[in-house]
Coordinates of C-alpha atoms in Angstrom, one line a residue:
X232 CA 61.6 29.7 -31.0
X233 CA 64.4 32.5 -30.3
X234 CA 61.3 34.6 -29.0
X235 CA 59.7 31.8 -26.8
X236 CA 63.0 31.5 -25.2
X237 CA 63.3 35.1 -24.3
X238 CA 66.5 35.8 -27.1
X239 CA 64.7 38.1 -29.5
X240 CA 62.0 40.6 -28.8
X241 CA 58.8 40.2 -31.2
X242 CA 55.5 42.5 -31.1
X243 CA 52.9 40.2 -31.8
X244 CA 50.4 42.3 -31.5
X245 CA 51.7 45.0 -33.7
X246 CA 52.3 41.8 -36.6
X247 CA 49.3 40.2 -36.0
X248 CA 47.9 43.6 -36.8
X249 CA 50.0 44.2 -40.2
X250 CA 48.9 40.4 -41.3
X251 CA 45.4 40.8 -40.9
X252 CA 45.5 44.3 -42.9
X253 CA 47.6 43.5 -45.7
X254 CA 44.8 40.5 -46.0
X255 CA 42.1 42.8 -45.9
X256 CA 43.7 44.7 -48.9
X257 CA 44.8 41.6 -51.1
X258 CA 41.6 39.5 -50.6
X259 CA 37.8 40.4 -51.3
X260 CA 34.3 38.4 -50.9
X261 CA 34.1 35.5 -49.5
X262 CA 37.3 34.7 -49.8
X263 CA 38.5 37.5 -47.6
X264 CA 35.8 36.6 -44.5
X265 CA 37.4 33.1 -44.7
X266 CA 41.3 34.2 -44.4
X267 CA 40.7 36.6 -41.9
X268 CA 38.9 33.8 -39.7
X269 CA 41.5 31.6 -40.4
X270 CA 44.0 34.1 -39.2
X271 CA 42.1 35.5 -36.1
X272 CA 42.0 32.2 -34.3
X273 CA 45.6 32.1 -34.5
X274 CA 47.3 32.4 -30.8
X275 CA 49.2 34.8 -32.4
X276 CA 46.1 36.9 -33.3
X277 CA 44.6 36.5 -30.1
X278 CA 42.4 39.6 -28.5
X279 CA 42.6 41.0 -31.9
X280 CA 39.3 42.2 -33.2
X281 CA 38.7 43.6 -37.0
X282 CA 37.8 47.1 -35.3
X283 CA 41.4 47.3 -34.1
X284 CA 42.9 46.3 -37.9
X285 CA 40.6 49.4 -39.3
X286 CA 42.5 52.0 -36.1
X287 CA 45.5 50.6 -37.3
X288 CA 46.9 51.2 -40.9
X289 CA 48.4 54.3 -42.2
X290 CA 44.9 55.3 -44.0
X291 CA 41.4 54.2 -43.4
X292 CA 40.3 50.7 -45.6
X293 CA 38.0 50.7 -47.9
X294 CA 34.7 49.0 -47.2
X295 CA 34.2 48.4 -43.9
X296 CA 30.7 49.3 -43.4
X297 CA 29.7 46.5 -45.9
X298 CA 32.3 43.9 -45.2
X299 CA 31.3 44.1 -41.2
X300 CA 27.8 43.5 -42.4
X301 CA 29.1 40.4 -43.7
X302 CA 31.3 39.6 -41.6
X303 CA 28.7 39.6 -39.0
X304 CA 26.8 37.1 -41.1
X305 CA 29.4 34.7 -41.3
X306 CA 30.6 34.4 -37.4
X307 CA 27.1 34.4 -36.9
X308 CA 27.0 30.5 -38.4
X309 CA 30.4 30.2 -37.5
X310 CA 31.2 27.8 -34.3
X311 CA 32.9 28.8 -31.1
X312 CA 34.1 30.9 -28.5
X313 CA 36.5 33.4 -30.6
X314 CA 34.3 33.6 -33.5
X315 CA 31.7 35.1 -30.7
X316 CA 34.0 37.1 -29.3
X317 CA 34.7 38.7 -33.0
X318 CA 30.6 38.4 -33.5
X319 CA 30.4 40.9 -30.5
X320 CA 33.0 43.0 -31.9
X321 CA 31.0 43.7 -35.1
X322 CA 27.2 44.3 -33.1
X323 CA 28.7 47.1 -31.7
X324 CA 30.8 48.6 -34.6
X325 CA 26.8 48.0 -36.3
X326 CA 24.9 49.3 -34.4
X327 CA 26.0 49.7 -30.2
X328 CA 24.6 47.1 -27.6
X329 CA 21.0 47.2 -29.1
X330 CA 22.6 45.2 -32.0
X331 CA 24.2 43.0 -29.7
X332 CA 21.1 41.8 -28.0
X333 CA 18.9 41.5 -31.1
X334 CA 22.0 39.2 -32.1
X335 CA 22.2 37.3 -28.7
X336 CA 18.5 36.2 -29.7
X337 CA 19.0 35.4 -33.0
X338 CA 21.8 33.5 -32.1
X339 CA 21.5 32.3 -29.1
X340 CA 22.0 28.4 -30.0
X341 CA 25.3 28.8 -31.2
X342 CA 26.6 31.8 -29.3
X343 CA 25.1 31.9 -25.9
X344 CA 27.6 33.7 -24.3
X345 CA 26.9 37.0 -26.6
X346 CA 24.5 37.2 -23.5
X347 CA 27.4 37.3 -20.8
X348 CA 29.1 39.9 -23.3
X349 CA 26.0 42.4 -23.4
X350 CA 24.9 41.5 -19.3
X351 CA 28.2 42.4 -18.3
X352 CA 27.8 45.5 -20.2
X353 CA 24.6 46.9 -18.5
X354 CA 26.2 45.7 -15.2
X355 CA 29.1 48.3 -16.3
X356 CA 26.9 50.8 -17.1
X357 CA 24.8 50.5 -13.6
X358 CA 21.5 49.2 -16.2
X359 CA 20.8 47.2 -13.6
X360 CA 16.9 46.8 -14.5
X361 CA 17.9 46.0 -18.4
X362 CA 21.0 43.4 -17.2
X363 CA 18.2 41.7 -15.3
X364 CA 15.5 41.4 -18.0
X365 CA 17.3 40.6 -20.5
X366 CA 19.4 37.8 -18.0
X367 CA 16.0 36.2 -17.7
X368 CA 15.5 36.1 -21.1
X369 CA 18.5 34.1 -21.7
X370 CA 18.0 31.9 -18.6
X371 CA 14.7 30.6 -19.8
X372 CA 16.1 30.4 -23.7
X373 CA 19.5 28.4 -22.3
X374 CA 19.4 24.7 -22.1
X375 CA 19.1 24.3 -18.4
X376 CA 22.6 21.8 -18.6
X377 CA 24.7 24.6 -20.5
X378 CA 27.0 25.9 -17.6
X379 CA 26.9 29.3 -19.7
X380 CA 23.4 29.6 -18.3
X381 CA 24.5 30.0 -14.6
X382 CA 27.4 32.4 -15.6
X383 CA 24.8 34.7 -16.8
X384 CA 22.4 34.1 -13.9
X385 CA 25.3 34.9 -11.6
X386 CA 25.5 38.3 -13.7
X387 CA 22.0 38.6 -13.4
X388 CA 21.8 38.2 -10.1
X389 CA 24.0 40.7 -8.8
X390 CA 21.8 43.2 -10.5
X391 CA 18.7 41.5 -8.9
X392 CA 20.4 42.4 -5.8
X393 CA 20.9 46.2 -6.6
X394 CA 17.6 46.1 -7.2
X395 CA 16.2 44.3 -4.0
X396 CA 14.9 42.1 -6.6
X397 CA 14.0 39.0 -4.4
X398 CA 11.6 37.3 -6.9
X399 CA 14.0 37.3 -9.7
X400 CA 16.9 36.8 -6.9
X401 CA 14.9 33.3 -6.3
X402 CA 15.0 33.0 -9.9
X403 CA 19.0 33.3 -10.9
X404 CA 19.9 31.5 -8.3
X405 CA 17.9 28.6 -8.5
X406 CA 19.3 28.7 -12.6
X407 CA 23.1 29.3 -11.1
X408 CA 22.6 25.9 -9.1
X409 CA 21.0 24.0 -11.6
X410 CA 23.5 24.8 -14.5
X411 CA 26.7 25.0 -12.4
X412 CA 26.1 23.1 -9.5
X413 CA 28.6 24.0 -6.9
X414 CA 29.1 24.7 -3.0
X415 CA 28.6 28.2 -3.4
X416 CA 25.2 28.1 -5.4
X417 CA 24.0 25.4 -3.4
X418 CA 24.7 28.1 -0.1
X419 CA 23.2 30.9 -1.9
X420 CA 19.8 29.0 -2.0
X421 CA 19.9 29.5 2.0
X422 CA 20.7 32.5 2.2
X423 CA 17.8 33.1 0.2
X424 CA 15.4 31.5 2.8
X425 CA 12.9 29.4 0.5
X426 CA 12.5 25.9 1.1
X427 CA 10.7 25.4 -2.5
X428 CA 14.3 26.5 -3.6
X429 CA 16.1 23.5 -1.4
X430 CA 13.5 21.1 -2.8
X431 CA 13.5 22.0 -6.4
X432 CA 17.9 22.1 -6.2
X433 CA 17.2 18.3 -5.0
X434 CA 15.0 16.9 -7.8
X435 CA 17.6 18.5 -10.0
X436 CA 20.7 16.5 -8.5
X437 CA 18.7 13.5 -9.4
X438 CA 17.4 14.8 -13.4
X439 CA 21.6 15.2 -13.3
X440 CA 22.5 12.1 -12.2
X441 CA 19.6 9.9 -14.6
X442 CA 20.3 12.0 -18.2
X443 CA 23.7 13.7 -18.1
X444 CA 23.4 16.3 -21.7
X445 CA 26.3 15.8 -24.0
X446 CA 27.9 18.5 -25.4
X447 CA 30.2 19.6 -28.0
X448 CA 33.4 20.3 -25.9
X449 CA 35.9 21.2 -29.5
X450 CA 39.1 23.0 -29.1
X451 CA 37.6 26.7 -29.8
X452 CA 33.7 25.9 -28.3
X453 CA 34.6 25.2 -25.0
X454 CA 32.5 27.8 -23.1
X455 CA 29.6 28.2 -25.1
X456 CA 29.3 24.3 -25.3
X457 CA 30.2 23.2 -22.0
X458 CA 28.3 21.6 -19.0
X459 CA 29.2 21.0 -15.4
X460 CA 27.9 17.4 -14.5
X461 CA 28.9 16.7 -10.4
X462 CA 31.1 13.5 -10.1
X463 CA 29.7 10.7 -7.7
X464 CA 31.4 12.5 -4.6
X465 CA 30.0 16.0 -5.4
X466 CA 26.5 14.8 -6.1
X467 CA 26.7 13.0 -2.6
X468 CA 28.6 15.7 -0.4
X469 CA 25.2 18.1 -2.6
X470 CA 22.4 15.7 -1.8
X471 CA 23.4 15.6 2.2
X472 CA 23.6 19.4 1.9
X473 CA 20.3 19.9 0.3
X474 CA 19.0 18.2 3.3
X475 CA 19.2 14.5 2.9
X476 CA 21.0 13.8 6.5
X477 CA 20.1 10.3 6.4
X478 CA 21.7 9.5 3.3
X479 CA 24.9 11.3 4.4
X480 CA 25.3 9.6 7.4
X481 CA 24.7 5.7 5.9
X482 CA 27.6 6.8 3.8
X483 CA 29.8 7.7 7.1
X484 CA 28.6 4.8 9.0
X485 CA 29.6 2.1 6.8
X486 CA 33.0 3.8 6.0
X487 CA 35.7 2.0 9.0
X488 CA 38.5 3.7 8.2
X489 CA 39.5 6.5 10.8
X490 CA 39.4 9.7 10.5
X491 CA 43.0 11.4 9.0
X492 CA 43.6 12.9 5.7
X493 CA 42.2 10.6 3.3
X494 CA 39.6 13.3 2.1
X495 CA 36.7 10.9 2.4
X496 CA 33.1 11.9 2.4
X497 CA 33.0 10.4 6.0
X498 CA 35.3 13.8 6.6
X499 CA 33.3 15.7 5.5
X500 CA 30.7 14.8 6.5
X501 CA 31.9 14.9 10.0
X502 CA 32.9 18.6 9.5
X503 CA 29.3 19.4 8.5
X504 CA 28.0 17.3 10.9
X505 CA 29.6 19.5 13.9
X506 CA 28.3 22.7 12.5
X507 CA 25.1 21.2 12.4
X508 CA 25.3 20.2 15.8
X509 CA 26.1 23.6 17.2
X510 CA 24.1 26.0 19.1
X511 CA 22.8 28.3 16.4
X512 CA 24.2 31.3 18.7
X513 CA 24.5 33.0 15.8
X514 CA 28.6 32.9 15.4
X515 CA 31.6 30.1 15.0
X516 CA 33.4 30.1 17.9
X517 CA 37.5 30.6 17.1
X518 CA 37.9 27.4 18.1
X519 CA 35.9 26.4 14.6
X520 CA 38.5 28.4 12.3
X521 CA 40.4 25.7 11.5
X522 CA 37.3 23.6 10.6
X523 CA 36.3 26.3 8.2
X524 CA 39.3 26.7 6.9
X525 CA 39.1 23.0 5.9
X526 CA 35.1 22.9 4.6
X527 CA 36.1 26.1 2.5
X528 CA 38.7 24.6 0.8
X529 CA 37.5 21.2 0.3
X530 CA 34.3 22.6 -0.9
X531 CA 35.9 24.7 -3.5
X532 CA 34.2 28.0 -2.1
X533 CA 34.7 31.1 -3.3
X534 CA 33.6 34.6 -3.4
X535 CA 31.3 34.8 -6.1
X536 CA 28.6 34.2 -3.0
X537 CA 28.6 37.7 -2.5
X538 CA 29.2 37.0 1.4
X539 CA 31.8 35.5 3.4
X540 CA 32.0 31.6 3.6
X541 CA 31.2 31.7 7.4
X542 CA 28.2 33.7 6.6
X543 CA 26.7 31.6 3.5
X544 CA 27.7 28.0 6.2
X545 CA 25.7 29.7 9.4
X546 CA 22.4 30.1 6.6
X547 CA 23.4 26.6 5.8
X548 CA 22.8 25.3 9.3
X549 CA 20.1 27.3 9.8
X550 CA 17.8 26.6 7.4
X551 CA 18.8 22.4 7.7
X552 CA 16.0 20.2 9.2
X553 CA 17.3 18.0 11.9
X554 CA 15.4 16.1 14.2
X555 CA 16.3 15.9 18.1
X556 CA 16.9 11.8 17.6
X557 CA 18.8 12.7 14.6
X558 CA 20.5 15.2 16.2
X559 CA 21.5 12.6 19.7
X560 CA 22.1 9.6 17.3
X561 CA 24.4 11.6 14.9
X562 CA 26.1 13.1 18.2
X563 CA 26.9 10.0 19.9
X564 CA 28.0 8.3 16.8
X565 CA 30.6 11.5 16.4
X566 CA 32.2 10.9 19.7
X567 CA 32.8 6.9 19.3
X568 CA 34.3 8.2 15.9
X569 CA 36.6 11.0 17.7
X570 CA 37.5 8.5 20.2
X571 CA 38.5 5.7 17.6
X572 CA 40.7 8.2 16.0
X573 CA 42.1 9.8 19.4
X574 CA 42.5 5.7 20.4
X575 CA 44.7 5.4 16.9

């Protein structure tokens, strides 16, 4: 408590350290795998990794080529997200990344995200050829609802792109979208230019909206369990973006309220609407910088693109399919709405 509250200095680190190698010394077999488990998912113990409690006592332990083969056998049937992080700890100490991948297959049901550890690896190491096989690999082993699926397509995809890689491009971003649907994957499917890529993206909204997967969400399996199922207003604001105008507009139309700060759909949809309606002159005017502002906050985008937002929207309203009557009915029905709200 004294050290929570600031009044006494404590090196966590360094006990965390002593702990774990006074237990390697006083404990053997089975019995020893077990404690030091028990002891590593402590917050206490956190980051720490059995390599570091080898570096760390006066003189080297005994045994550590044989326990870290077994130690490797036990996190590899051992549940969650630390005991993966250890699992990687030991491929490595075993025998480099080549261990690590042979493991990320073996065990790629329980520890999927050994596959993010050894992508981001060859991404470090400029492999960029390697980082994408072995990305695809894991992205058509992966159930498609696992949200650890698109992280390593993102990875995956940034190599594709050092590559000029547009096939397997197509690929990793269609898997980003479909196992972390979000504003920014749905954009990077423009950008990519293939219809069969907006199409696909919208029979996939629906598979999520008729059989959400279940998954184990427990305390220390969050990542390598968890899945990213839209809410009714994301799958809406997705399935007007993906080129449904029709059903984006009913929504508007038989919403009353004014326009304001409610963050509606009808909002947003409005926003979208008026960069739809724009002269593809090929840049937002200044005067559309505070409507940009808005979209790229309210659609949560960030980044991870790999362009700016302004950028992934013009590709947006490019590639979306609007007929002239859609485009004069939508425009007159914008201005009675401006005028109600101007009126209020």
């Amino acid at each position: 408590k004294l050290a929570e509250e600031g009044m006494l200095t404590i090196d966590f680190a360094k006990l965390s350290q002593n702990l774990l190698y006074a237990c390697y010394q006083s404990t053997n077999g089975e019995e020893r795998l077990r404690k030091l488990y028990e002891y590593l998912i402590w917050k206490m113990c956190g980051g720490v990794k059995m390599t570091d409690v080898f570096a760390f006592g006066p003189e080297p332990l005994p045994g550590t080529a044989e326990f870290m083969e077994n130690w490797h056998a036990y996190l590899s049937h051992t549940p969650g997200d630390r005991a993966a992080e250890l699992l990687a700890d030991a491929c490595i100490y075993l025998g480099g990344e080549e261990k690590l991948r042979i493991t990320a297959a073996e065990t790629v049901d329980m520890h999927p995200c050994l596959y993010i550890i050894y992508c981001q690896r060859r991404m470090e190491a400029e492999d960029w050829m390697d980082c994408v096989s072995v990305g695809q690999t894991a992205v058509e082993t992966i159930h498609v609802n696992k949200e650890i699926r698109g992280k390593i397509a993102e990875i995956a995809f940034q190599a594709a792109e050092h590559l000029n890689d547009y096939d397997r491009m197509k690929l990793f971003g269609k898997a980003i979208f479909f196992s972390k649907p979000d504003c920014a994957g749905l954009l990077r499917l423009y950008r990519l230019g293939d219809i069969k890529l907006i199409e696909d993206a919208g029979k996939r909204l629906e598979e999520i909206t008729a059989e959400p997967f279940m998954a184990n969400r427990g305390y220390f399996n969050r990542e390598q369990r968890e899945t990213n199922i839209p809410d009714q207003k994301q799958k809406a604001v997705y399935r007007f973006m993906l080129g449904d105008f029709e059903y984006g507009w009913e929504i508007s139309r038989t919403d009353d309220k004014y326009l304001g700060w409610s963050g509606s759909f009808k909002e947003l949809f409005v926003m979208l609407a008026l960069v739809l309606l724009k002269k593809p002159d090929g840049n937002m005017a200044r005067a559309d910088e505070k409507i940009l502002g808005t979209l790229q906050y309210r659609l949560r985008f960030d980044d991870c693109c790999g362009c700016s937002f302004e950028t992934a929207l013009l590709a947006w309203r490019n590639g979306y399919l609007l007929s002239e009557k859609q485009k004069e009915d939508c425009l007159n029905w914008l201005q009675r709405e401006i005028d109600k709200r101007t009126e209020a």
